[in-house]
Coordinates of C-alpha atoms in Angstrom, one line a residue:
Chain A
X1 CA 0.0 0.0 0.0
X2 CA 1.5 3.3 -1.0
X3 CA 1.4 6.0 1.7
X4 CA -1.6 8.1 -1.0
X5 CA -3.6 4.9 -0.5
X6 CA -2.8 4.9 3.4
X7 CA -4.0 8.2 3.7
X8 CA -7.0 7.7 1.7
X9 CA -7.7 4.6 3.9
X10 CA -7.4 6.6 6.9
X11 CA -9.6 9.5 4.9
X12 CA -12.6 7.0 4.9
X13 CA -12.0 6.0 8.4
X14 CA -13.1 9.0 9.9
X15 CA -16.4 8.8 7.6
X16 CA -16.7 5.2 9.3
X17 CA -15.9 6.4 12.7
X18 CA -18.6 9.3 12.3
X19 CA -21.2 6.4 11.4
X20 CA -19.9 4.2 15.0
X21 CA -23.1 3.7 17.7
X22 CA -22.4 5.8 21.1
X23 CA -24.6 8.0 23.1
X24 CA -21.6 11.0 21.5
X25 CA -23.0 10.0 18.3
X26 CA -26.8 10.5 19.1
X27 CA -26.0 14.1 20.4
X28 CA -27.1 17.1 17.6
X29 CA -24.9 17.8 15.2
X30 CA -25.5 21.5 15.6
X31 CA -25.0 20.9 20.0
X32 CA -21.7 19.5 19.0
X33 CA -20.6 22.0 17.0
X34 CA -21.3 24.7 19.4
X35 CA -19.5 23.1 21.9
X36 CA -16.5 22.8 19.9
X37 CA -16.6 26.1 18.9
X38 CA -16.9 27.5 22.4
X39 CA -14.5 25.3 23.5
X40 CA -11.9 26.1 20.8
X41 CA -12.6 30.1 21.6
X42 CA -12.4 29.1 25.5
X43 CA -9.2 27.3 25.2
X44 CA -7.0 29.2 22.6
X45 CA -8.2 32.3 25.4
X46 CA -5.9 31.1 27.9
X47 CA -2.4 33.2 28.9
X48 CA 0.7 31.7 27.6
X49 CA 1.8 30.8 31.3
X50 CA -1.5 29.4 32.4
X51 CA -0.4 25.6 32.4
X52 CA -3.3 24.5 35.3
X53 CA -5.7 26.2 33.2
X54 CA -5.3 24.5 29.9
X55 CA -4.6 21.4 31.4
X56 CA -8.3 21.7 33.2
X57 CA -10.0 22.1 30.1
X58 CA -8.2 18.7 28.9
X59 CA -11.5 17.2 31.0
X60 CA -13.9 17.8 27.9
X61 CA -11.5 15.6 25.8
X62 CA -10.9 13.3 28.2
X63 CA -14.7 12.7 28.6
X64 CA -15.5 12.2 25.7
X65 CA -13.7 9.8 24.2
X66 CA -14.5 7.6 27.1
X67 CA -18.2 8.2 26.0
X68 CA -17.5 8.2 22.2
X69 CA -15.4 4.7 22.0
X70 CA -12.8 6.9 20.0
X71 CA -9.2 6.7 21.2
X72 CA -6.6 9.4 22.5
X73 CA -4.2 7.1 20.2
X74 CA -6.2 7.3 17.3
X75 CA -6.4 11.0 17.5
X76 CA -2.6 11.1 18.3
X77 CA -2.1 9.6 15.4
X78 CA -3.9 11.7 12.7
X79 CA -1.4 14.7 14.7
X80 CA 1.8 13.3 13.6
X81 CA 2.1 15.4 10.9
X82 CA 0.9 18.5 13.2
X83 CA 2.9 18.1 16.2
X84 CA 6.2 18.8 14.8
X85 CA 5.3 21.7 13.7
X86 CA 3.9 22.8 16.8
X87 CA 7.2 22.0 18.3
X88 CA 9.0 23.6 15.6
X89 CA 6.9 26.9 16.2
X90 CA 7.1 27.0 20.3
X91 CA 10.8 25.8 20.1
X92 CA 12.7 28.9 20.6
X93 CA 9.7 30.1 23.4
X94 CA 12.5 28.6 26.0
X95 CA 15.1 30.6 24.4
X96 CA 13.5 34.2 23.6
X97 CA 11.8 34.0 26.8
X98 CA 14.6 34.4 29.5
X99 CA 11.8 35.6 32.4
X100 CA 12.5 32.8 35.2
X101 CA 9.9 30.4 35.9
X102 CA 11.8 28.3 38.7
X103 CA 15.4 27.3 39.9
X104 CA 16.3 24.3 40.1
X105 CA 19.7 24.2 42.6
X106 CA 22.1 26.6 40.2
X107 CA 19.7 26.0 37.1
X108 CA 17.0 28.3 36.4
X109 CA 14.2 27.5 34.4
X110 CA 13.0 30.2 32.2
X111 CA 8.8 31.0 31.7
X112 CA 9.4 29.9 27.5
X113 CA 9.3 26.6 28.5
X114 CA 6.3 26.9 30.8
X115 CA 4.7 28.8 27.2
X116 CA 5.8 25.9 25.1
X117 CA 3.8 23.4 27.3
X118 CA 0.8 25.6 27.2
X119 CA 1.3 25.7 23.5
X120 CA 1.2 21.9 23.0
X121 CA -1.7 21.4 25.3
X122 CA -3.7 23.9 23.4
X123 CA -2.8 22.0 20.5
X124 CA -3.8 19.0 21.6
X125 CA -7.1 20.1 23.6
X126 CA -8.3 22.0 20.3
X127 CA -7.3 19.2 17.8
X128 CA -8.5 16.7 20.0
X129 CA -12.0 18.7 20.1
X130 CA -12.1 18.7 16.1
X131 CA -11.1 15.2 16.0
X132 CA -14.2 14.1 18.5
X133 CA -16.2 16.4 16.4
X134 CA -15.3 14.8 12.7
X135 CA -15.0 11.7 14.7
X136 CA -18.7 11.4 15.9
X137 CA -20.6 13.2 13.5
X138 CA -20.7 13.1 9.7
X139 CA -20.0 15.8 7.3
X140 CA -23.2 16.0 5.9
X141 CA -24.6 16.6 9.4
X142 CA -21.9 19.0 10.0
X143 CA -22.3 20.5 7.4
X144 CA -26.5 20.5 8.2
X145 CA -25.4 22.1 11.6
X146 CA -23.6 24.7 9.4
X147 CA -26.7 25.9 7.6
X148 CA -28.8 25.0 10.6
X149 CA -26.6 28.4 12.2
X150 CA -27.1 30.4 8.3
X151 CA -23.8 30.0 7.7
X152 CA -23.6 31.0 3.9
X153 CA -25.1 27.9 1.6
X154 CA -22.0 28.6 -1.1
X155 CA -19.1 27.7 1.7
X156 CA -21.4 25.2 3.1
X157 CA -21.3 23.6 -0.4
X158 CA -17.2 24.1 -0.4
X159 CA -16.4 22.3 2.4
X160 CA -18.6 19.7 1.8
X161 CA -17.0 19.2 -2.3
X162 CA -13.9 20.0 -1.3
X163 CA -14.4 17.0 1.5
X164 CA -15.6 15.0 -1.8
X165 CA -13.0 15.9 -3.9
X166 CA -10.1 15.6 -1.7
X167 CA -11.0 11.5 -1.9
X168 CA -11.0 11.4 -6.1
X169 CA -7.7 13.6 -5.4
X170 CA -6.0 11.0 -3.2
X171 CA -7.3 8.5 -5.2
X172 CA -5.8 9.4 -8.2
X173 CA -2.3 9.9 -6.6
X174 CA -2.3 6.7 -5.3
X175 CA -2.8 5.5 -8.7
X176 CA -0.2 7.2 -10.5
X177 CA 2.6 6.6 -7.7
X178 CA 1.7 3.1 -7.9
X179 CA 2.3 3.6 -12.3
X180 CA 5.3 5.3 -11.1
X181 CA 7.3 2.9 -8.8
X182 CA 6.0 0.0 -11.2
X183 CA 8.1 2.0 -13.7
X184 CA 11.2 3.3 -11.3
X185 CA 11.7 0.6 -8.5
X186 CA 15.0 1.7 -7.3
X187 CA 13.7 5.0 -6.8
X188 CA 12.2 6.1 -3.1
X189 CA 9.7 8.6 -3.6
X190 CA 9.3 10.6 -6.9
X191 CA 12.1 12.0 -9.1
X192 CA 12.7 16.0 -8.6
X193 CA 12.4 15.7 -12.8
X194 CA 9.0 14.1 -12.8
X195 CA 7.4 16.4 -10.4
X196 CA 6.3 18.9 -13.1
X197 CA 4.7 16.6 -15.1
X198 CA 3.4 14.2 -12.1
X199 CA 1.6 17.4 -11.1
X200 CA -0.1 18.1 -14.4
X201 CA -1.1 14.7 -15.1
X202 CA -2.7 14.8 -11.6
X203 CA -4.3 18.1 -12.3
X204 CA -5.7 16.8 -16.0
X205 CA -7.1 13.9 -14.1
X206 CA -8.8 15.0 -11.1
X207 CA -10.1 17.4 -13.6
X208 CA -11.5 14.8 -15.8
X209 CA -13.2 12.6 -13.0
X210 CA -14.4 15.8 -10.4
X211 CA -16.0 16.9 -13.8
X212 CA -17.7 13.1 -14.4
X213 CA -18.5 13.0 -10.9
X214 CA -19.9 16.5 -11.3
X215 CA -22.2 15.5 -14.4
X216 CA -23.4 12.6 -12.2
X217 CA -24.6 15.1 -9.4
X218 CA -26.3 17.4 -12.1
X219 CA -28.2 14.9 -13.6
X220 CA -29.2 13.7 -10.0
X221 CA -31.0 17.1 -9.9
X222 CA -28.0 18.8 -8.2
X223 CA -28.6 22.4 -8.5
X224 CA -25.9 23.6 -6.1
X225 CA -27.1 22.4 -3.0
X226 CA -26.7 19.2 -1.0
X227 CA -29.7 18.3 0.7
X228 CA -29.2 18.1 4.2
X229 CA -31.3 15.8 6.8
X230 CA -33.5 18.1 8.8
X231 CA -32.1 17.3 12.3
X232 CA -34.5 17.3 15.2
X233 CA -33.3 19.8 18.4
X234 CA -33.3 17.0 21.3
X235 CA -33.3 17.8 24.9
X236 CA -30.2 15.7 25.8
X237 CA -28.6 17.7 22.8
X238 CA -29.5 21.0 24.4
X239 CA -28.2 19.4 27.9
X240 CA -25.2 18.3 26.4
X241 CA -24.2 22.5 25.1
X242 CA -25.5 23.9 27.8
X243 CA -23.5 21.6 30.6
X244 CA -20.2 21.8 28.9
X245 CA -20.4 25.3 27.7
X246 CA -21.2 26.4 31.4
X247 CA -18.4 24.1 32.5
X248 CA -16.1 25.9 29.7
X249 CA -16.8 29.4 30.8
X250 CA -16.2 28.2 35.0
X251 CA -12.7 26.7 34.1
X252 CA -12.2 29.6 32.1
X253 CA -12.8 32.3 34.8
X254 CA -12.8 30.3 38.0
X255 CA -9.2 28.6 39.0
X256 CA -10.4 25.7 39.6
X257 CA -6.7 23.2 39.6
X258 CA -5.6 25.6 42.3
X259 CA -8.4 26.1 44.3
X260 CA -8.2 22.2 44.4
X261 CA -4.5 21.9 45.0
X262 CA -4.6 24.6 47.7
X263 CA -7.4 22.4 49.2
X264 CA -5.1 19.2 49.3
X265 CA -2.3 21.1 50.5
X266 CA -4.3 22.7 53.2
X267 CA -3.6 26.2 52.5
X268 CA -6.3 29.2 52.3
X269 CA -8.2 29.5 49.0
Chain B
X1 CA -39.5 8.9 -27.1
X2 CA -35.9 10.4 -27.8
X3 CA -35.3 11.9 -31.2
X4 CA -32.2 13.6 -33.0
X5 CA -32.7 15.8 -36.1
X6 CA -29.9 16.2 -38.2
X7 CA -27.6 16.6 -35.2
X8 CA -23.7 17.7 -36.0
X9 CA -21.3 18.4 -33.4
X10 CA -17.5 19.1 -32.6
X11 CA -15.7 19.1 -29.8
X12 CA -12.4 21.5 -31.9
X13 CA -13.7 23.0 -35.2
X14 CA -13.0 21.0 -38.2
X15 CA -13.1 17.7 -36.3
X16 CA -16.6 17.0 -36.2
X17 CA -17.9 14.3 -34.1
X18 CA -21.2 13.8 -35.3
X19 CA -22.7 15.0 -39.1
X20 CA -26.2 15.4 -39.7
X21 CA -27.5 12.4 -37.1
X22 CA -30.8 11.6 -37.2
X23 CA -32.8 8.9 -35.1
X24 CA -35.7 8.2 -33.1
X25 CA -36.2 6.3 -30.0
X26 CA -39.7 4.9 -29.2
X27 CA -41.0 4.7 -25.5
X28 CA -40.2 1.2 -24.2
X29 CA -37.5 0.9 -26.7
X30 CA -34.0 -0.9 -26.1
X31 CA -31.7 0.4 -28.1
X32 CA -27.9 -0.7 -28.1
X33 CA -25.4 2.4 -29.3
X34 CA -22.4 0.4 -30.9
X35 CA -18.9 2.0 -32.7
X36 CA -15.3 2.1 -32.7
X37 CA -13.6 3.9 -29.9
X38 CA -14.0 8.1 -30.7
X39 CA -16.9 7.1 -32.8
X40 CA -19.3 8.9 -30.8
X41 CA -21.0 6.9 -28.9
X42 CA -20.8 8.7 -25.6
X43 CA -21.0 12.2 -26.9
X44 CA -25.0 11.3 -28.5
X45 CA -25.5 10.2 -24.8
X46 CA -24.0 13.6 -23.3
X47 CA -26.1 15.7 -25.9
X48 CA -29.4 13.5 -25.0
X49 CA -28.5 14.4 -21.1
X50 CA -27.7 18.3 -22.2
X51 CA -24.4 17.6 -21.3
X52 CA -23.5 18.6 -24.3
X53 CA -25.0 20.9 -26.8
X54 CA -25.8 20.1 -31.0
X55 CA -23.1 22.6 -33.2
X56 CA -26.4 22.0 -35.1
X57 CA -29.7 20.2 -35.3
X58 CA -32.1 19.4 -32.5
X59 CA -32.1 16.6 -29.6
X60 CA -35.7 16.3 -28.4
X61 CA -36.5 14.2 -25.2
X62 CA -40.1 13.1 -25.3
X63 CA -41.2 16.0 -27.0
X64 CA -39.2 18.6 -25.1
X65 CA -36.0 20.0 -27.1
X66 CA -32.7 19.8 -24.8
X67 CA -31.7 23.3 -24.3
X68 CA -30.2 24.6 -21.1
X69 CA -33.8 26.3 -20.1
X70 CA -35.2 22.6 -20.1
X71 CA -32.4 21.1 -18.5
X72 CA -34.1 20.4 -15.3
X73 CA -37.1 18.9 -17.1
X74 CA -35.0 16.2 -19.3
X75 CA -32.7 15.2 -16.4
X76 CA -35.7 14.0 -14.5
X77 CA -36.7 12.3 -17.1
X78 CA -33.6 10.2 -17.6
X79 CA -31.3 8.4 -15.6
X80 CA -27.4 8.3 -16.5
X81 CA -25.2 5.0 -15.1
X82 CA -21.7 5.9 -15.8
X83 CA -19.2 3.9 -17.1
X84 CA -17.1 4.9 -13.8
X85 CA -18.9 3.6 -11.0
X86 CA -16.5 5.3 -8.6
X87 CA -17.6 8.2 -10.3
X88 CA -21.5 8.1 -10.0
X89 CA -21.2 7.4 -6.4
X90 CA -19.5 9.7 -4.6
X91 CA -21.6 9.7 -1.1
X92 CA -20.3 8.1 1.6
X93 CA -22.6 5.1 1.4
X94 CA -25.2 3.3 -1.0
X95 CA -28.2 4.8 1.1
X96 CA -27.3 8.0 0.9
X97 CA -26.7 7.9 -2.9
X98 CA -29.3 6.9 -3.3
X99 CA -31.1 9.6 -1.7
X100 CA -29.2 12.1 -3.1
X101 CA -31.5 12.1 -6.3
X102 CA -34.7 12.4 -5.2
X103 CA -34.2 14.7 -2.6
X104 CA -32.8 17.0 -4.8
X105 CA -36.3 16.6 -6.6
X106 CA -38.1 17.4 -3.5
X107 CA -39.2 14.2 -2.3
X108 CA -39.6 14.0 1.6
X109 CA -36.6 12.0 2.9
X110 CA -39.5 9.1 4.1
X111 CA -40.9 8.8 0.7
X112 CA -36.8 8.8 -0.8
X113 CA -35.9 6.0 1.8
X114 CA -39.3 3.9 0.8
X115 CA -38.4 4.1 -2.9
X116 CA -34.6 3.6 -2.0
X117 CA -35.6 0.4 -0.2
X118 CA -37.9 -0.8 -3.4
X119 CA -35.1 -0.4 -5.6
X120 CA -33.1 -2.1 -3.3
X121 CA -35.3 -5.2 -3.1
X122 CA -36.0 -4.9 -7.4
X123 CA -32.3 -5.3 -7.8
X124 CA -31.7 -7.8 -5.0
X125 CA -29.1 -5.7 -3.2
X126 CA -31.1 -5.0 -0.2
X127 CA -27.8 -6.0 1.7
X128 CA -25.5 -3.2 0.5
X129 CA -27.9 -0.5 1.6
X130 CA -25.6 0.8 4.9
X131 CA -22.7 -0.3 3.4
X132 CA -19.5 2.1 2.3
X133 CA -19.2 3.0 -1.4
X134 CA -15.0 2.2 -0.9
X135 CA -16.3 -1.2 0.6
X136 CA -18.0 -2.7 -2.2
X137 CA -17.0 -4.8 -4.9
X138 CA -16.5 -3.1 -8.7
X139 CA -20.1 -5.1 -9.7
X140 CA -22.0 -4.7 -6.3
X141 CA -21.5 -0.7 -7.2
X142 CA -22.1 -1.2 -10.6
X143 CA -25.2 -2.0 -9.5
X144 CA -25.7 0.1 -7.0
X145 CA -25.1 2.9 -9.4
X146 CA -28.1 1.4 -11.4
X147 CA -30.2 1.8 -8.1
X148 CA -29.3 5.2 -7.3
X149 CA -30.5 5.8 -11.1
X150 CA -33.5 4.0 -10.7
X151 CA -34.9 6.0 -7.4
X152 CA -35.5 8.5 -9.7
X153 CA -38.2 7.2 -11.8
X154 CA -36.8 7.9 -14.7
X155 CA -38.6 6.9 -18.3
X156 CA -35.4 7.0 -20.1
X157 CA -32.4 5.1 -19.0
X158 CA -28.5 5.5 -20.4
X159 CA -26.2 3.6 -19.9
X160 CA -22.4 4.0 -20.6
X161 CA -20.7 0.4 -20.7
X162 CA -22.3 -1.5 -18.5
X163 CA -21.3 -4.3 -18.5
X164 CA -17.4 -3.1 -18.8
X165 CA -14.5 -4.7 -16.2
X166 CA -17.2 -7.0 -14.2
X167 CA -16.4 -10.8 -13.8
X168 CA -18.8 -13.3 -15.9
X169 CA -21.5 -13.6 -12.9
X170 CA -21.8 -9.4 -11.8
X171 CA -22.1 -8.9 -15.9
X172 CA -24.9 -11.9 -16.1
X173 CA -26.8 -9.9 -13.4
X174 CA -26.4 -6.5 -15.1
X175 CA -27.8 -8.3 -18.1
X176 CA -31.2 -9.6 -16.1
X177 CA -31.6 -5.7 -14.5
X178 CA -31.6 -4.7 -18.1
X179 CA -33.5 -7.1 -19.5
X180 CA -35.6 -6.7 -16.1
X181 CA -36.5 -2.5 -16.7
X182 CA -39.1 -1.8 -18.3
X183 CA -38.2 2.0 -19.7
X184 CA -36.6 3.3 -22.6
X185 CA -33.0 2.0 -22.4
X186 CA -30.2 3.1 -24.6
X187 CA -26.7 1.2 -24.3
X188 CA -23.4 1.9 -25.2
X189 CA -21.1 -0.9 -25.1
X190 CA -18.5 -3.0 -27.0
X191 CA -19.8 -6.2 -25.4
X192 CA -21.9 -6.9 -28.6
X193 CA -23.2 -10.4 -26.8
X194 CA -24.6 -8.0 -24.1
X195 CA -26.1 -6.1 -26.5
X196 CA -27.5 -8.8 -28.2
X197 CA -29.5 -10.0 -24.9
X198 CA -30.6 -6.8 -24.0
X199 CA -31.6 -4.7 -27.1
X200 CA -33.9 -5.1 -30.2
X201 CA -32.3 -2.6 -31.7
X202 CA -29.0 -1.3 -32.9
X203 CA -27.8 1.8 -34.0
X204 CA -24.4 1.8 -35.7
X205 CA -22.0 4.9 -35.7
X206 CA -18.8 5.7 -37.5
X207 CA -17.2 8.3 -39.2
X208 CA -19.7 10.9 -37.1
X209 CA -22.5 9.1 -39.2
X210 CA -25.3 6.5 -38.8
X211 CA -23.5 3.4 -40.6
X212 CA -26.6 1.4 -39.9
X213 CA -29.9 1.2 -37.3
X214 CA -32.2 -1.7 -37.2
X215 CA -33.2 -4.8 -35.8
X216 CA -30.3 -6.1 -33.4
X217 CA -30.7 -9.2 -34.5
X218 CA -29.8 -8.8 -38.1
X219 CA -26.9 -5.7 -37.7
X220 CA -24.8 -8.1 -35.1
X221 CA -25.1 -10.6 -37.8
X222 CA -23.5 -8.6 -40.6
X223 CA -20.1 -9.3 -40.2
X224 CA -18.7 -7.2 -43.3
X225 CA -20.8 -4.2 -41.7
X226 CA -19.0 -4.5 -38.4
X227 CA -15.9 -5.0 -39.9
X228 CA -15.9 -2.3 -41.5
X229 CA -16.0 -0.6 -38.9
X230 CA -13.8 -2.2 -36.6
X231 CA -16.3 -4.2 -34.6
X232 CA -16.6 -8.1 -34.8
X233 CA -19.4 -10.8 -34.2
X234 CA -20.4 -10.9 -31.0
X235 CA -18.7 -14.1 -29.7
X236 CA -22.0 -15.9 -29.4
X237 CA -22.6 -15.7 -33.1
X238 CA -19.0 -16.9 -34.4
X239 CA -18.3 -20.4 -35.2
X240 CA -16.5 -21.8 -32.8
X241 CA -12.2 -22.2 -33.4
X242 CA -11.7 -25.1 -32.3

């Protein structure tokens, strides 16, 4: 398998993971998506130095994918290619930021390296909250939830293609490597020479089938909209926003890891 | 009915495609479209489906002329299987493709699921209803492609090859479907034995031109006529080798 058809295997997983049995699942598409939102808002809100506060808001996560039956592991894995470059852009935090955080005997730890953790765990919390989102609810719900909220029906449409497309995409690389390395087996990846022409072949074909795959949805009566499954407002759904949201906004404005930790340590709150 | 009157049409000037085609279809018909490869096969199903427009000369679809102001009214009439299957279904799964048609026509998503699950049961596929279009076998999406036609209603059906890369059993059951519908069905293929079963009656195009249209019978039997333009018997009809 070459790694175009590993990624489009892993592209259809999430559609299959969306389509998984869990009371995460049955919740609104458009309660999900507000809490995400709100969450992502909350959580990106934090100060650069406020480690106990991020890390609090690692609870929604850690909720629910107990609830969902997705996997920390799984969602680790779809951030491999992320990570890095979060690593890459908070690297030089420790360095630029010379303020002292703590000293350790003669060694003194400076505050860049209390802003670099922050900056993976917002990482993590927020991609973690998209992943449970994609994870749990499919796109055409989403994308429901989207138009639900009057977001604009020509970027509802966009996302929703581009979610299409982006399969007939892979698919065609995974073709063409696989023509390629039939044809060049010595060779590990693609030749610098045959990039140009790799890339307009691709173009020409993707062209070729989105346009097919096009006609198809015309002559389905496609006239620029995708018709989207009237979702029914649930209690539990409303439950679900309004819990978490109020949770969000307490561990937001209310310190709630120190209040704790002052509790166990027996000092005043 | 489906009728082309004196139809040209080029996809670069100079190179015509098609020169002063004319047919007619009858309701109920089954009509095979056979040719060399580039002889224009597909392109008289694209300017049936307004896909494509005549350089000159008139498509009609029962009774109404394809024109981009009746575009919505001939699509509903007819129903388009691709020779890509990959590329007809492009939701996520088979019950949601085939929803995707009528819902766009403004059925209620009760009545599209009811007619979904008749077609379903017609076509004997009742089992690959949940299942993932990347999941499926080439022939169980071939013919689920026919279904997510089919919940449409359509009284005109087109269909682009097939019967083309399926094993001898998946092409055996495309064959009873077709045989099975009881529209207006218009084929293109190179399997000539398909078309043999399924149609009474061939229209033969080369050179942008009607070579020859009549019974299928007696056209798949001419062998200097296919020849001639670069067709053989169908394998049924030759005398066997060995």
């Amino acid at each position: 398998m070459n790694k175009a058809e590993y990624t489009l295997r892993e592209f259809y997983e999430m559609d299959e993971l969306a389509d998984r049995r869990s009371p995460v699942h049955r919740f609104s598409a458009l309660s999900k998506l507000a809490v995400t939102v709100v969450y992502l808002f909350v959580v990106v809100s934090f100060d650069r130095y406020d480690l106990t506060g991020v890390l609090a808001m690692a609870l929604y996560p850690y909720l629910l994918f107990a609830m969902s039956g997705l996997t920390f592991g799984m969602c680790i894995h779809k951030m491999r290619y992320i990570l890095p470059l979060l690593i890459f852009a908070g690297i030089f935090n420790p360095f630029l930021d010379r303020n002292v955080w703590f000293v350790i005997g003669s060694v003194s730890v400076s505050k860049g390296w209390l802003s670099l953790a922050v900056l993976i765990v917002k990482a993590v919390c927020t991609v973690s909250a998209v992943f449970l989102l994609i994870g749990t609810t499919k796109i055409d719900a989403i994308c429901g939830a989207l138009r639900r909220i009057h977001v604009p029906s020509m970027l509802v449409t966009l996302i929703l293609l581009t979610y299409r497309y982006m399969s007939v995409l892979t698919e065609e690389v995974a073709v063409m490597t696989d023509a390629y390395h039939l044809r060049a087996p010595r060779q590990k990846g693609i030749d610098v020479s045959a990039w140009g022409s790799f890339l307009g072949q691709l173009i020409l074909r993707s062209m070729d089938r989105a346009r097919e795959l096009y006609a198809s949805m015309l002559l389905r009566g496609y006239t620029g909209e995708f018709p989207a499954e009237k979702q029914k407002g649930d209690s539990r759904s409303l439950i679900h926003a309004l819990v978490w949201c109020s949770v969000f906004l307490l561990l937001r404005f209310v310190p709630v890891i120190r209040i704790i930790g002052t509790l166990v340590t027996g000092g005043k709150v | 009915m489906i009728e082309f009157r004196h139809v040209s049409f080029a996809y670069e000037t100079g190179y015509p495609v098609l020169q002063d085609v004319s047919f007619t279809i009858q309701e109920h018909e089954s009509v095979g479209l056979i040719g060399a490869n580039g002889a224009g096969k597909s392109t008289v199903m694209k300017l049936i489906l307004g896909l494509l427009f005549p350089s000159e000369g008139e498509v009609y679809v029962h009774g109404i002329r394809v024109s981009k102001a009746t575009l919505a009214d001939v699509r509903k009439m007819c129903g388009f299987v691709l020779q890509n299957s990959d590329s007809q279904m492009f939701m996520p799964t088979v019950k949601e493709d085939l929803l995707f048609g009528p819902l766009n026509y403004g059925m209620s998503r009760k009545e599209a699921e009811e007619k979904a699950d008749a077609v379903l049961e017609q076509l004997q596929i009742t089992a690959l209803k949940e299942r993932y279009n990347h999941r499926i076998s080439g022939g169980e999406k071939r013919m689920a492609a026919i279904a997510s036609v089919l919940t449409m209603e359509p009284s005109v059906i087109l269909m682009d090859e097939p019967t083309s890369a399926l094993d001898p059993y998946n092409r055996r059951q495309i064959i009873q479907v077709i045989r099975s519908l009881s529209v207006t069905k218009v084929l293109t293929s190179h399997d000539l034995d398909m078309i043999l079963d399924t149609c009474q009656r061939v229209i033969l195009i080369g050179n942008g031109t009607v070579q020859a249209d009549g019974p299928a019978s007696a056209i798949l039997r001419d062998q200097k006529l296919l020849e001639a333009n670069r067709l053989e018997l169908p394998l049924s009809l030759q005398k066997p080798v060995l």
